[in-house]
Short mmCIF file of C-alpha atoms and ligand atoms in Angstrom, two decimals:
data_model
loop_
_atom_site.label_atom_id
_atom_site.label_comp_id
_atom_site.label_asym_id
_atom_site.label_seq_id
_atom_site.Cartn_x
_atom_site.Cartn_y
_atom_site.Cartn_z
CA UNK A 643 50.32 94.39 56.21
CA UNK A 644 47.96 94.73 53.24
CA UNK A 645 44.61 96.07 54.33
CA UNK A 646 41.19 96.36 52.76
CA UNK A 647 39.81 99.65 51.51
CA UNK A 648 36.23 100.40 52.48
CA UNK A 649 34.38 103.71 52.43
CA UNK A 650 37.58 105.67 51.77
CA UNK A 651 39.61 104.09 54.61
CA UNK A 652 42.21 101.36 54.93
CA UNK A 653 40.81 98.81 57.36
CA UNK A 654 41.60 95.43 58.91
CA UNK A 655 38.97 92.72 58.69
CA UNK A 656 36.27 92.82 61.36
CA UNK A 657 37.54 89.53 62.79
CA UNK A 658 41.18 90.62 62.67
CA UNK A 659 41.98 87.52 60.60
CA UNK A 660 44.89 87.62 58.17
CA UNK A 661 46.26 85.54 55.30
CA UNK A 662 49.85 84.91 54.24
CA UNK A 663 50.61 85.60 50.61
CA UNK A 664 53.09 83.11 49.15
CA UNK A 665 55.69 83.29 46.37
CA UNK A 666 55.01 80.14 44.31
CA UNK A 667 58.66 79.98 43.24
CA UNK A 668 59.99 79.28 46.74
CA UNK A 669 56.98 79.26 49.10
CA UNK A 670 58.35 82.25 50.99
CA UNK A 671 55.82 84.60 52.57
CA UNK A 672 55.81 87.86 50.57
CA UNK A 673 53.22 89.67 52.66
CA UNK A 674 50.39 89.20 55.11
CA UNK A 675 47.02 90.68 54.22
CA UNK A 676 43.65 91.15 55.87
CA UNK A 677 41.21 88.26 55.41
CA UNK A 678 37.72 89.65 55.11
CA UNK A 679 34.44 87.80 55.41
CA UNK A 680 30.74 88.35 54.70
CA UNK A 681 30.41 91.10 57.30
CA UNK A 682 33.21 93.16 55.73
CA UNK A 683 31.65 92.60 52.33
CA UNK A 684 28.23 93.83 53.47
CA UNK A 685 29.89 96.95 54.90
CA UNK A 686 31.66 97.57 51.57
CA UNK A 687 28.45 97.05 49.57
CA UNK A 688 26.65 99.57 51.79
CA UNK A 689 29.47 102.08 51.28
CA UNK A 690 29.26 101.59 47.51
CA UNK A 691 25.48 102.05 47.59
CA UNK A 692 25.77 105.28 49.58
CA UNK A 693 28.43 106.57 47.18
CA UNK A 694 26.28 105.71 44.17
CA UNK A 695 23.45 107.82 45.58
CA UNK A 696 25.82 110.67 46.41
CA UNK A 697 25.84 113.71 44.14
CA UNK A 698 29.64 114.03 44.54
CA UNK A 699 29.95 111.03 42.28
CA UNK A 700 26.70 111.12 40.29
CA UNK A 701 27.30 114.70 39.15
CA UNK A 702 30.74 114.01 37.64
CA UNK A 703 30.67 114.30 33.86
CA UNK A 704 32.00 111.63 31.55
CA UNK A 705 34.87 113.96 30.78
CA UNK A 706 35.77 114.20 34.47
CA UNK A 707 35.60 110.43 34.95
CA UNK A 708 37.76 110.06 31.84
CA UNK A 709 40.29 112.39 33.39
CA UNK A 710 40.46 110.24 36.55
CA UNK A 711 41.03 107.16 34.40
CA UNK A 712 43.72 108.91 32.44
CA UNK A 713 45.54 109.86 35.65
CA UNK A 714 45.37 106.23 36.81
CA UNK A 715 46.91 105.12 33.49
CA UNK A 716 49.73 107.61 33.97
CA UNK A 717 50.42 106.51 37.56
CA UNK A 718 50.47 102.85 36.51
CA UNK A 719 53.10 103.69 33.90
CA UNK A 720 55.17 105.44 36.59
CA UNK A 721 54.85 102.43 38.93
CA UNK A 722 55.34 99.89 36.13
CA UNK A 723 58.52 98.28 37.47
CA UNK A 724 57.24 97.86 41.02
CA UNK A 725 53.86 96.55 39.87
CA UNK A 726 55.50 94.06 37.50
CA UNK A 727 57.92 92.88 40.19
CA UNK A 728 55.02 92.34 42.62
CA UNK A 729 53.02 90.45 39.98
CA UNK A 730 55.96 88.13 39.34
CA UNK A 731 56.60 87.55 43.06
CA UNK A 732 52.95 86.71 43.63
CA UNK A 733 52.18 84.60 40.54
CA UNK A 734 55.61 83.19 39.63
CA UNK A 735 55.26 84.35 36.00
CA UNK A 736 58.40 85.63 34.27
CA UNK A 737 59.08 89.33 34.59
CA UNK A 738 58.77 90.12 30.89
CA UNK A 739 55.23 88.69 31.00
CA UNK A 740 54.41 90.80 34.05
CA UNK A 741 55.75 93.91 32.34
CA UNK A 742 53.51 93.14 29.37
CA UNK A 743 50.55 92.70 31.74
CA UNK A 744 51.17 96.04 33.48
CA UNK A 745 51.56 97.85 30.15
CA UNK A 746 48.25 96.25 29.20
CA UNK A 747 46.64 97.54 32.41
CA UNK A 748 47.76 101.12 31.65
CA UNK A 749 46.45 100.78 28.09
CA UNK A 750 43.06 99.57 29.33
CA UNK A 751 42.69 102.57 31.67
CA UNK A 752 43.76 104.93 28.90
CA UNK A 753 41.35 103.37 26.42
CA UNK A 754 38.35 103.77 28.75
CA UNK A 755 39.52 107.29 29.67
CA UNK A 756 38.99 108.09 26.00
CA UNK A 757 35.57 106.39 25.82
CA UNK A 758 34.10 107.87 29.03
CA UNK A 759 32.73 111.01 27.35
CA UNK A 760 31.90 109.64 23.91
CA UNK A 761 28.38 108.26 24.22
CA UNK A 762 25.80 111.02 24.71
CA UNK A 763 22.92 108.77 23.68
CA UNK A 764 20.92 108.94 20.47
CA UNK A 765 17.67 110.37 19.20
CA UNK A 766 15.46 107.73 17.62
CA UNK A 767 12.55 107.95 15.28
CA UNK A 768 9.24 108.47 17.07
CA UNK A 769 5.96 107.28 15.48
CA UNK A 770 4.19 110.42 16.75
CA UNK A 771 4.48 114.06 15.69
CA UNK A 772 5.22 116.59 18.45
CA UNK A 773 7.44 114.21 20.36
CA UNK A 774 11.10 113.54 20.96
CA UNK A 775 12.38 110.05 21.66
CA UNK A 776 15.91 109.44 22.84
CA UNK A 777 17.95 106.54 24.20
CA UNK A 778 20.60 107.15 26.85
CA UNK A 779 22.99 104.97 28.77
CA UNK A 780 23.18 105.23 32.55
CA UNK A 781 25.39 103.49 35.13
CA UNK A 782 24.00 100.23 36.53
CA UNK A 783 24.79 101.01 40.18
CA UNK A 784 26.86 98.94 42.61
CA UNK A 785 29.13 96.51 40.79
CA UNK A 786 30.81 93.46 42.33
CA UNK A 787 34.06 92.75 40.50
CA UNK A 788 35.59 89.32 41.12
CA UNK A 789 38.94 88.47 39.53
CA UNK A 790 41.24 85.43 39.19
CA UNK A 791 44.93 84.81 39.98
CA UNK A 792 46.42 84.19 36.54
CA UNK A 793 46.51 87.80 35.28
CA UNK A 794 45.61 89.47 38.57
CA UNK A 795 45.75 93.14 37.68
CA UNK A 796 45.12 92.86 33.94
CA UNK A 797 41.86 90.93 34.34
CA UNK A 798 40.73 93.34 37.03
CA UNK A 799 41.46 96.37 34.84
CA UNK A 800 38.97 95.02 32.24
CA UNK A 801 36.30 95.52 34.91
CA UNK A 802 37.37 98.53 36.98
CA UNK A 803 38.11 100.89 34.08
CA UNK A 804 34.76 100.54 32.22
CA UNK A 805 32.83 100.45 35.52
CA UNK A 806 34.26 103.88 36.39
CA UNK A 807 33.91 105.22 32.86
CA UNK A 808 30.18 104.47 33.05
CA UNK A 809 29.81 106.08 36.50
CA UNK A 810 29.27 103.02 38.74
CA UNK A 811 30.55 102.35 42.24
CA UNK A 812 32.18 99.05 43.12
CA UNK A 813 33.31 96.34 45.47
CA UNK A 814 36.46 94.68 44.21
CA UNK A 815 37.44 91.14 45.20
CA UNK A 816 40.75 89.83 43.83
CA UNK A 817 41.77 86.20 44.11
CA UNK A 818 42.83 85.41 47.66
CA UNK A 819 46.08 84.00 46.21
CA UNK A 820 47.17 87.18 44.40
CA UNK A 821 45.91 90.37 46.06
CA UNK A 822 49.13 92.42 46.06
CA UNK A 823 48.96 94.39 42.80
CA UNK A 824 45.27 95.06 43.41
CA UNK A 825 46.12 96.66 46.76
CA UNK A 826 48.68 98.80 44.94
CA UNK A 827 46.10 99.81 42.32
CA UNK A 828 43.74 100.98 45.07
CA UNK A 829 46.58 103.07 46.54
CA UNK A 830 47.01 104.68 43.13
CA UNK A 831 43.28 105.32 42.83
CA UNK A 832 43.14 106.81 46.31
CA UNK A 833 45.91 109.20 45.35
CA UNK A 834 44.14 110.17 42.12
CA UNK A 835 41.12 110.98 44.30
CA UNK A 836 37.67 109.35 44.31
CA UNK A 837 34.77 110.21 46.63
CA UNK A 838 34.57 107.82 49.62
CA UNK A 839 32.81 104.57 48.86
CA UNK A 840 33.15 104.69 45.07
CA UNK A 841 35.94 102.12 45.18
CA UNK A 842 36.00 99.42 47.85
CA UNK A 843 38.39 96.51 48.19
CA UNK A 844 37.51 93.40 50.17
CA UNK A 845 40.10 90.64 50.49
CA UNK A 846 39.18 87.06 51.24
CA UNK A 847 37.81 83.80 49.95
CA UNK A 848 35.41 83.22 47.12
CA UNK A 849 33.08 81.12 49.24
CA UNK A 850 32.52 84.02 51.67
CA UNK A 851 33.36 87.41 50.14
CA UNK A 852 32.66 86.39 46.54
CA UNK A 853 29.49 84.52 47.42
CA UNK A 854 28.15 87.50 49.40
CA UNK A 855 28.74 89.77 46.40
CA UNK A 856 26.95 87.36 44.08
CA UNK A 857 23.98 86.85 46.44
CA UNK A 858 23.53 90.40 47.72
CA UNK A 859 20.27 92.15 46.93
CA UNK A 860 22.17 95.44 47.01
CA UNK A 861 24.64 94.61 44.24
CA UNK A 862 23.28 95.46 40.78
CA UNK A 863 25.89 93.79 38.61
CA UNK A 864 28.43 91.04 39.13
CA UNK A 865 31.35 90.69 36.77
CA UNK A 866 33.35 87.53 37.27
CA UNK A 867 36.45 86.07 35.68
CA UNK A 868 37.41 82.58 36.74
CA UNK A 869 36.56 78.93 36.37
CA UNK A 870 33.41 77.71 34.60
CA UNK A 871 32.08 75.84 37.64
CA UNK A 872 32.54 78.90 39.87
CA UNK A 873 30.75 80.91 37.19
CA UNK A 874 27.80 78.51 37.43
CA UNK A 875 27.61 79.03 41.22
CA UNK A 876 27.77 82.80 40.77
CA UNK A 877 25.08 82.83 38.11
CA UNK A 878 22.78 80.85 40.38
CA UNK A 879 23.47 83.18 43.32
CA UNK A 880 22.89 86.24 41.12
CA UNK A 881 19.27 85.21 40.54
CA UNK A 882 18.58 86.57 44.07
CA UNK A 883 17.80 89.93 42.49
CA UNK A 884 18.46 89.09 38.81
CA UNK A 885 21.57 91.24 38.88
CA UNK A 886 23.30 91.83 35.57
CA UNK A 887 25.90 89.11 35.17
CA UNK A 888 29.05 89.09 33.11
CA UNK A 889 31.06 85.87 33.10
CA UNK A 890 34.53 85.34 31.61
CA UNK A 891 35.16 81.64 32.12
CA UNK A 892 37.42 78.81 31.12
CA UNK A 893 38.75 77.83 27.73
CA UNK A 894 40.33 74.92 25.87
CA UNK A 895 41.42 76.57 22.67
CA UNK A 896 42.27 74.72 19.44
CA UNK A 897 45.38 75.74 17.53
CA UNK A 898 44.92 74.41 13.98
CA UNK A 899 47.98 73.95 11.77
CA UNK A 900 47.53 73.25 8.06
CA UNK A 901 50.41 71.74 6.10
CA UNK A 902 50.95 74.96 4.14
CA UNK A 903 51.56 77.06 7.28
CA UNK A 904 54.95 78.72 7.74
CA UNK A 905 56.52 75.80 9.57
CA UNK A 906 59.01 77.49 11.90
CA UNK A 907 56.69 80.31 12.89
CA UNK A 908 53.82 77.90 13.55
CA UNK A 909 56.04 75.72 15.77
CA UNK A 910 57.33 78.76 17.64
CA UNK A 911 53.82 80.11 18.27
CA UNK A 912 52.46 76.68 19.21
CA UNK A 913 55.00 76.58 22.06
CA UNK A 914 54.08 80.10 23.13
CA UNK A 915 50.37 79.34 22.83
CA UNK A 916 50.60 76.66 25.49
CA UNK A 917 53.62 77.40 27.68
CA UNK A 918 53.13 81.18 28.12
CA UNK A 919 52.27 81.83 31.80
CA UNK A 920 52.92 78.12 32.43
CA UNK A 921 49.74 77.22 30.57
CA UNK A 922 47.64 79.20 33.04
CA UNK A 923 45.98 81.43 30.45
CA UNK A 924 42.24 81.10 29.85
CA UNK A 925 42.86 81.13 26.10
CA UNK A 926 45.97 78.90 26.10
CA UNK A 927 46.40 76.87 22.91
CA UNK A 928 45.92 73.58 24.72
CA UNK A 929 44.73 71.48 21.78
CA UNK A 930 47.09 71.36 18.85
CA UNK A 931 45.44 70.02 15.69
CA UNK A 932 48.01 69.26 12.99
CA UNK A 933 47.44 68.16 9.40
CA UNK A 934 48.59 64.55 9.16
CA UNK A 935 51.20 65.09 6.43
CA UNK A 936 53.36 67.34 8.68
CA UNK A 937 52.49 65.76 12.03
CA UNK A 938 55.72 63.84 12.72
CA UNK A 939 58.02 66.66 11.70
CA UNK A 940 55.98 69.21 13.68
CA UNK A 941 55.89 67.13 16.85
CA UNK A 942 59.61 66.35 16.69
CA UNK A 943 60.42 70.04 16.53
CA UNK A 944 58.02 70.91 19.37
CA UNK A 945 59.44 68.21 21.61
CA UNK A 946 63.02 69.24 20.86
CA UNK A 947 62.31 72.81 21.91
CA UNK A 948 60.07 71.95 24.88
CA UNK A 949 62.97 69.98 26.38
CA UNK A 950 65.08 73.14 26.37
CA UNK A 951 62.61 75.40 28.20
CA UNK A 952 64.35 76.90 31.21
CA UNK A 953 62.26 76.86 34.38
CA UNK A 954 63.10 79.04 37.35
CA UNK A 955 62.55 82.23 39.27
CA UNK A 956 60.42 84.66 37.27
CA UNK A 957 62.72 87.48 38.36
CA UNK A 958 65.73 85.76 36.73
CA UNK A 959 66.05 87.08 33.13
CA UNK A 960 67.19 83.59 32.01
CA UNK A 961 63.88 81.99 33.08
CA UNK A 962 61.42 81.11 30.33
CA UNK A 963 58.72 79.41 32.40
CA UNK A 964 57.77 79.89 36.05
CA UNK A 965 55.95 77.60 38.50
CA UNK A 966 52.24 76.97 38.81
CA UNK A 967 50.45 79.28 41.22
CA UNK A 968 49.91 76.98 44.22
CA UNK A 969 50.45 73.53 45.70
CA UNK A 970 46.74 72.75 45.20
CA UNK A 971 46.93 73.68 41.53
CA UNK A 972 50.11 71.63 41.05
CA UNK A 973 48.19 68.69 42.45
CA UNK A 974 45.31 69.28 39.98
CA UNK A 975 47.64 69.47 37.01
CA UNK A 976 49.55 66.38 38.13
CA UNK A 977 46.26 64.47 38.42
CA UNK A 978 45.39 65.35 34.83
CA UNK A 979 48.76 63.98 33.69
CA UNK A 980 48.12 60.67 35.47
CA UNK A 981 44.62 60.43 34.00
CA UNK A 982 45.99 61.12 30.50
CA UNK A 983 48.50 58.31 30.86
CA UNK A 984 45.79 55.95 32.14
CA UNK A 985 43.56 56.87 29.19
CA UNK A 986 46.33 55.96 26.75
CA UNK A 987 47.71 59.35 25.64
CA UNK A 988 51.33 59.02 24.51
CA UNK A 989 53.65 61.13 26.67
CA UNK A 990 56.14 62.77 24.28
CA UNK A 991 57.93 64.97 26.80
CA UNK A 992 57.62 66.18 30.42
CA UNK A 993 54.86 64.82 32.62
CA UNK A 994 56.69 65.15 35.92
CA UNK A 995 58.17 67.56 38.42
CA UNK A 996 61.59 68.83 37.26
CA UNK A 997 64.87 67.84 38.85
CA UNK A 998 67.36 70.45 40.02
CA UNK A 999 67.85 71.78 43.52
CA UNK A 1000 66.63 75.32 42.83
CA UNK A 1001 63.27 74.06 41.58
CA UNK A 1002 62.32 71.85 44.50
CA UNK A 1003 60.56 74.48 46.62
CA UNK A 1004 58.52 75.87 43.75
CA UNK A 1005 55.28 74.46 42.31
CA UNK A 1006 56.94 73.38 39.06
CA UNK A 1007 55.84 70.88 36.48
CA UNK A 1008 57.75 70.21 33.26
CA UNK A 1009 56.42 71.43 29.91
CA UNK A 1010 54.37 68.42 28.88
CA UNK A 1011 53.22 67.19 25.46
CA UNK A 1012 50.85 64.29 24.82
CA UNK A 1013 50.86 62.92 21.28
CA UNK A 1014 48.19 60.82 19.53
CA UNK A 1015 45.31 62.13 21.58
CA UNK A 1016 41.63 61.89 20.67
CA UNK A 1017 38.52 63.88 21.56
CA UNK A 1018 37.15 61.36 24.04
CA UNK A 1019 40.12 61.77 26.41
CA UNK A 1020 39.57 63.82 29.59
CA UNK A 1021 42.79 65.67 28.92
CA UNK A 1022 41.39 66.87 25.58
CA UNK A 1023 37.96 67.76 26.92
CA UNK A 1024 38.83 69.44 30.22
CA UNK A 1025 40.67 72.64 31.03
CA UNK A 1026 43.86 71.46 32.77
CA UNK A 1027 45.16 75.02 33.20
CA UNK A 1028 48.76 73.84 33.20
CA UNK A 1029 51.64 73.48 30.71
CA UNK A 1030 50.08 70.46 29.00
CA UNK A 1031 49.65 70.26 25.24
CA UNK A 1032 47.53 67.60 23.55
CA UNK A 1033 48.08 66.75 19.89
CA UNK A 1034 45.50 65.41 17.45
CA UNK A 1035 45.69 65.09 13.66
CA UNK A 1036 43.32 65.74 10.77
CA UNK A 1037 43.16 65.07 7.04
CA UNK A 1038 40.63 67.61 5.80
CA UNK A 1039 39.46 71.16 6.50
CA UNK A 1040 36.07 69.81 7.63
CA UNK A 1041 37.73 67.46 10.09
CA UNK A 1042 39.89 70.28 11.49
CA UNK A 1043 36.77 72.40 12.10
CA UNK A 1044 34.86 69.49 13.63
CA UNK A 1045 37.73 68.71 16.04
CA UNK A 1046 38.27 72.39 16.82
CA UNK A 1047 34.64 72.78 17.87
CA UNK A 1048 34.47 69.49 19.77
CA UNK A 1049 34.55 71.14 23.21
CA UNK A 1050 32.12 72.74 25.65
CA UNK A 1051 34.32 75.85 25.59
CA UNK A 1052 34.50 78.63 23.00
CA UNK A 1053 36.89 81.29 24.17
CA UNK A 1054 39.54 81.42 21.44
CA UNK A 1055 40.97 79.52 18.48
CA UNK A 1056 43.76 79.91 15.94
CA UNK A 1057 44.28 78.77 12.37
CA UNK A 1058 47.62 78.62 10.57
CA UNK A 1059 47.63 78.54 6.77
CA UNK A 1060 48.99 80.53 3.83
CA UNK A 1061 45.70 80.03 1.97
CA UNK A 1062 43.69 83.16 2.81
CA UNK A 1063 40.43 81.80 1.46
CA UNK A 1064 40.73 78.69 3.56
CA UNK A 1065 41.57 80.85 6.60
CA UNK A 1066 38.32 82.79 6.11
CA UNK A 1067 36.26 79.62 5.65
CA UNK A 1068 37.65 78.12 8.85
CA UNK A 1069 37.27 81.38 10.83
CA UNK A 1070 33.61 81.46 9.80
CA UNK A 1071 33.01 77.96 11.21
CA UNK A 1072 34.91 78.09 14.50
CA UNK A 1073 32.74 78.70 17.57
CA UNK A 1074 34.95 81.04 19.56
CA UNK A 1075 34.89 84.65 20.77
CA UNK A 1076 38.33 85.36 19.31
CA UNK A 1077 39.94 83.69 16.29
CA UNK A 1078 43.51 84.41 15.32
CA UNK A 1079 44.87 83.79 11.83
CA UNK A 1080 48.62 83.08 11.83
CA UNK A 1081 48.97 84.44 15.37
CA UNK A 1082 48.10 83.60 18.96
CA UNK A 1083 47.35 85.24 22.33
CA UNK A 1084 47.18 88.81 21.09
CA UNK A 1085 44.48 90.93 22.69
CA UNK A 1086 44.14 94.66 23.25
CA UNK A 1087 41.60 97.07 24.75
CA UNK A 1088 39.98 98.05 21.44
CA UNK A 1089 38.86 94.46 20.74
CA UNK A 1090 36.01 92.76 22.64
CA UNK A 1091 37.05 89.70 24.65
CA UNK A 1092 34.78 86.88 25.78
CA UNK A 1093 33.52 83.44 25.01
CA UNK A 1094 30.97 81.39 23.12
CA UNK A 1095 29.35 78.36 24.79
CA UNK A 1096 30.52 77.61 28.34
CA UNK A 1097 33.36 80.14 28.15
CA UNK A 1098 31.07 82.85 29.36
CA UNK A 1099 28.43 85.49 28.93
CA UNK A 1100 29.05 89.05 27.76
CA UNK A 1101 32.19 90.79 26.58
CA UNK A 1102 34.99 92.73 28.22
CA UNK A 1103 37.02 95.46 26.53
CA UNK A 1104 36.09 97.35 23.41
CA UNK A 1105 33.02 99.57 23.45
CA UNK A 1106 31.00 96.44 24.22
CA UNK A 1107 32.92 96.12 27.50
CA UNK A 1108 31.70 99.58 28.50
CA UNK A 1109 28.10 98.82 27.54
CA UNK A 1110 28.10 95.90 30.02
CA UNK A 1111 28.30 98.51 32.80
CA UNK A 1112 25.32 100.54 31.61
CA UNK A 1113 21.54 100.35 31.64
CA UNK A 1114 19.65 101.61 28.60
CA UNK A 1115 16.93 104.17 29.18
CA UNK A 1116 14.39 105.28 26.58
CA UNK A 1117 13.09 108.79 27.22
CA UNK A 1118 9.91 109.84 25.36
CA UNK A 1119 8.86 113.48 25.54
CA UNK A 1120 5.48 114.71 24.32
CA UNK A 1121 6.14 118.29 23.22
CA UNK A 1122 2.44 119.22 22.78
CA UNK A 1123 0.42 117.25 25.37
CA UNK A 1124 -3.41 117.34 24.95
CA UNK A 1125 -6.15 115.48 26.90
CA UNK A 1126 -6.78 112.01 25.47
CA UNK A 1127 -10.44 111.80 26.48
CA UNK A 1128 -10.21 108.01 26.71
CA UNK A 1129 -11.94 107.38 30.09
CA UNK A 1130 -15.16 108.69 31.65
CA UNK A 1131 -15.76 111.22 28.99
CA UNK A 1132 -19.56 110.93 28.33
N1 LIG B 1492 37.61 84.03 30.07
C1 LIG B 1492 38.58 84.78 30.56
O1 LIG B 1492 38.84 85.89 30.11
C2 LIG B 1492 39.43 84.26 31.70
C3 LIG B 1492 40.56 84.99 32.09
C4 LIG B 1492 41.34 84.51 33.14
C5 LIG B 1492 40.99 83.32 33.79
N2 LIG B 1492 39.92 82.64 33.39
C6 LIG B 1492 39.57 81.34 34.03
O2 LIG B 1492 39.82 81.41 35.43
C7 LIG B 1492 40.14 80.12 35.94
C8 LIG B 1492 41.35 80.21 36.83
O3 LIG B 1492 41.20 81.20 37.78
P1 LIG B 1492 40.83 80.86 39.30
O4 LIG B 1492 41.36 79.51 39.68
O5 LIG B 1492 41.19 82.04 40.11
O6 LIG B 1492 39.26 80.72 39.21
P2 LIG B 1492 38.24 80.53 40.39
O7 LIG B 1492 36.93 80.36 39.74
O8 LIG B 1492 38.68 79.51 41.37
O9 LIG B 1492 38.31 81.92 41.18
C9 LIG B 1492 38.14 83.16 40.54
C10 LIG B 1492 37.66 84.17 41.56
O10 LIG B 1492 36.38 83.77 42.03
C11 LIG B 1492 36.37 83.73 43.43
N3 LIG B 1492 35.38 82.71 43.85
C12 LIG B 1492 35.59 81.39 44.09
N4 LIG B 1492 34.42 80.81 44.50
C13 LIG B 1492 33.48 81.78 44.48
C14 LIG B 1492 32.08 81.81 44.78
N5 LIG B 1492 31.42 80.73 45.18
N6 LIG B 1492 31.41 82.97 44.65
C15 LIG B 1492 32.05 84.09 44.23
N7 LIG B 1492 33.39 84.13 43.96
C16 LIG B 1492 34.09 82.98 44.06
C17 LIG B 1492 37.81 83.42 43.80
O11 LIG B 1492 38.07 83.76 45.15
C18 LIG B 1492 38.55 84.28 42.80
O12 LIG B 1492 38.59 85.61 43.23
C19 LIG B 1492 40.36 79.26 34.73
O13 LIG B 1492 39.25 78.44 34.51
C20 LIG B 1492 40.51 80.27 33.59
O14 LIG B 1492 40.20 79.78 32.33
C21 LIG B 1492 39.11 83.08 32.38
C1 LIG B 1493 42.47 87.61 28.71
N1 LIG B 1493 43.86 87.23 28.95
C2 LIG B 1493 44.46 86.78 27.70
C3 LIG B 1493 44.61 88.38 29.44
C4 LIG B 1493 43.98 86.25 29.99
C5 LIG B 1493 43.38 84.96 30.01
O1 LIG B 1493 43.59 84.21 31.01
#
């Protein structure tokens, strides 16, 4: 049974409650894990606070913390196959995607291992002679790290690695649906060796464990990745002590195709942009905007290929697309499809559960494309988080930009054109944290990741992702102090 890790020990929940972890491909139980609640969370927060005040952790140098991170990266590489297998069993995503995720996790730990000893602060200009003024970065304190189910370990690594690099302690809360690779990561970290209480893992629901983290007066920073509405609740709860808040939220990314784009490559990437991870990527290319002159040809090709996508068990090398993560999510996605039809979107392919005996137990939905959509439709405005592509058309560059930005989200966007000047003009106008030119999905630890508008606050990865986990301190030293004689000096 998967346990929680609090104050350097593997523990059951205080109530003894457990939760079954399900394989979304066949609904089989993969494991049973502890189900924590508020009381367990409070205990973990206290352990993290004690560890933060403990010299064993506070006295470690950046170089030493970097070394711990480097060892974690190495262990992840050794355990790559097992971690990837677990991720696929728990999420349903195809194994090659999980392998890519786990490689990404190792790269994130390695990147922050390298950054941990790089920032020694800076000396700034002081207006006074005989003084030294410097600015240093210090850890924030106890961090609450709340992660989602779609890239369980990868999204968590964006938080854990910089939090350690900066010298914080933490309470980690993975999604209740996908805790298995996180448990394995904690095993790896325990083996690498951290003082008790530096890393704590509490398993359980968002409304209890997550809410306690967000509300607690003893948590100094909350970093959350998940849905925009949950982010709103967390931000409100975090006002309890005005804790630092980093939010990586939803997206509804435009993928803009100009008529001069390389046709075959743009079609190929448009499919990948939406159907990768069964459309359950925050930055999925959900809104395809195609220049009118190539619209028919482009859609025909997309539909032809979408029909051929092989659904199945993520562990089967023949599978191209796995199931959705849960029955509840399947229901959400199905609802969006019905609403789209009611609102008059033209269903070009998919839109239903697949046939075939082997797919009946899994939470599958066919790759779905809606043609002739417009901005007022719910399916265009809302994040469906499933394998559903909407298609709109444009005539001019200005119209493409206007449609691309016609959303409350601003996580990512892509533009496809052979005209480099046009690409730059469009990039400059799109309101998104990442813009790809003639590419999609790519992200790596050196580049900051995060959203404009309602896609979030703050950035993960890059050096900016480390700064999120620090407080800035200005230190002013008078090197020749003299009495001022300001008060009572008659
Ligand atoms: N911007 C990004 O980088 C990024 C990356 C991945 C996923 N996402 C977003 O995540 C969403 C899908 O993930 P999800 O369904 O797991 O999201 P979710 O918001 O339902 O849950 C995310 C996490 O928050 C916890 N949670 C739920 N309610 C909470 C509360 N009241 N207080 C504290 N914690 C709470 C959950 O238990 C889970 O661990 C999508 O909207 C997707 O776009 C964003
Ligand atoms: C940030 N990324 C691309 C790994 C996952 C989004 O859901």
